[in-house]
XYZ file of C-alpha atoms in Angstrom:
108
model
C -213.211 56.251 60.715
C -214.974 55.583 57.475
C -214.003 57.527 54.320
C -216.633 59.906 52.871
C -218.480 58.711 49.830
C -219.570 60.665 46.817
C -221.931 60.093 43.920
C -221.074 58.716 40.528
C -223.554 58.637 37.690
C -223.969 56.386 34.713
C -225.940 58.459 32.200
C -226.892 55.579 29.736
C -228.295 53.492 32.676
C -229.613 56.409 34.557
C -228.103 54.939 37.670
C -226.228 56.454 40.557
C -223.842 54.866 42.954
C -222.150 56.114 46.132
C -218.378 55.277 46.185
C -215.374 56.491 48.020
C -213.770 59.402 46.137
C -210.582 58.368 44.291
C -208.526 58.749 41.230
C -209.672 55.423 39.762
C -211.921 55.370 36.748
C -215.272 54.170 38.008
C -217.122 51.770 35.639
C -220.814 51.138 35.874
C -221.722 47.626 37.240
C -224.557 47.342 34.753
C -223.062 48.410 31.359
C -219.317 48.663 32.161
C -219.280 52.300 30.780
C -217.332 54.929 32.608
C -219.317 56.844 35.210
C -219.235 60.622 35.799
C -218.325 62.039 39.224
C -221.389 64.061 40.308
C -220.355 65.128 43.738
C -221.447 64.568 47.310
C -224.482 66.861 47.250
C -226.062 65.154 44.227
C -229.704 64.019 44.343
C -230.651 61.790 41.401
C -233.916 62.261 39.523
C -236.352 59.425 39.047
C -235.180 56.982 36.313
C -238.437 57.611 34.274
C -237.941 61.416 34.211
C -236.190 61.714 30.876
C -236.214 65.582 30.842
C -234.411 65.652 34.202
C -231.801 63.185 32.927
C -231.184 65.290 29.784
C -230.811 68.401 31.959
C -228.384 66.462 34.226
C -226.519 65.209 31.216
C -225.919 68.759 29.872
C -224.742 69.899 33.344
C -222.322 67.062 33.867
C -220.897 67.239 30.379
C -220.303 71.017 30.935
C -218.240 70.179 33.994
C -220.734 71.274 36.550
C -220.876 69.081 39.622
C -222.936 68.952 42.773
C -220.284 69.523 45.409
C -220.909 70.819 48.873
C -219.544 74.156 49.853
C -218.564 75.454 53.261
C -221.901 77.313 53.582
C -224.289 74.733 52.422
C -225.169 72.932 49.105
C -223.793 73.198 45.626
C -225.628 76.432 44.701
C -228.044 77.065 41.968
C -228.434 74.363 39.200
C -231.191 74.547 36.450
C -233.757 71.787 36.827
C -235.636 71.965 33.525
C -234.717 71.920 29.853
C -236.166 75.398 29.141
C -233.883 76.882 31.887
C -230.848 75.159 30.308
C -231.778 76.334 26.895
C -232.305 79.972 28.028
C -228.920 79.929 29.792
C -227.092 78.304 26.819
C -228.693 80.944 24.499
C -227.473 83.688 26.845
C -223.959 82.113 26.760
C -223.980 82.188 22.878
C -225.342 85.668 22.654
C -222.916 87.279 25.217
C -219.834 85.065 24.808
C -219.923 83.992 28.403
C -218.669 80.387 28.928
C -221.403 77.808 29.077
C -220.373 76.470 32.537
C -220.710 79.957 34.030
C -224.043 80.694 32.304
C -225.585 77.420 33.443
C -224.995 78.171 37.160
C -226.346 81.690 37.003
C -229.323 82.016 39.235
C -230.984 84.813 37.164
C -230.255 85.990 33.544
C -229.697 89.721 32.929
């Protein structure tokens, strides 16, 4: 039986690779920089879509992944920079941790 694969992302190259999950540090085949584990439910934006890659970069650096849950996909993730900015402003205003504010479906 084959092992399940998960997505790893190289943010400088805007490239994704499916690799078996493991504790090894994954290096990008293009630039040899370390890749970020994005999760098995990750769908990459187009390489030309710079706004989507900036949004993705904020999410991954905040520690938010795209992992499947028992009931479906990874849950809500902001898709645009204005959504990210609004959630980060809410986090600063209320003192809520950024990783929790970013996955909030609606702001109060």
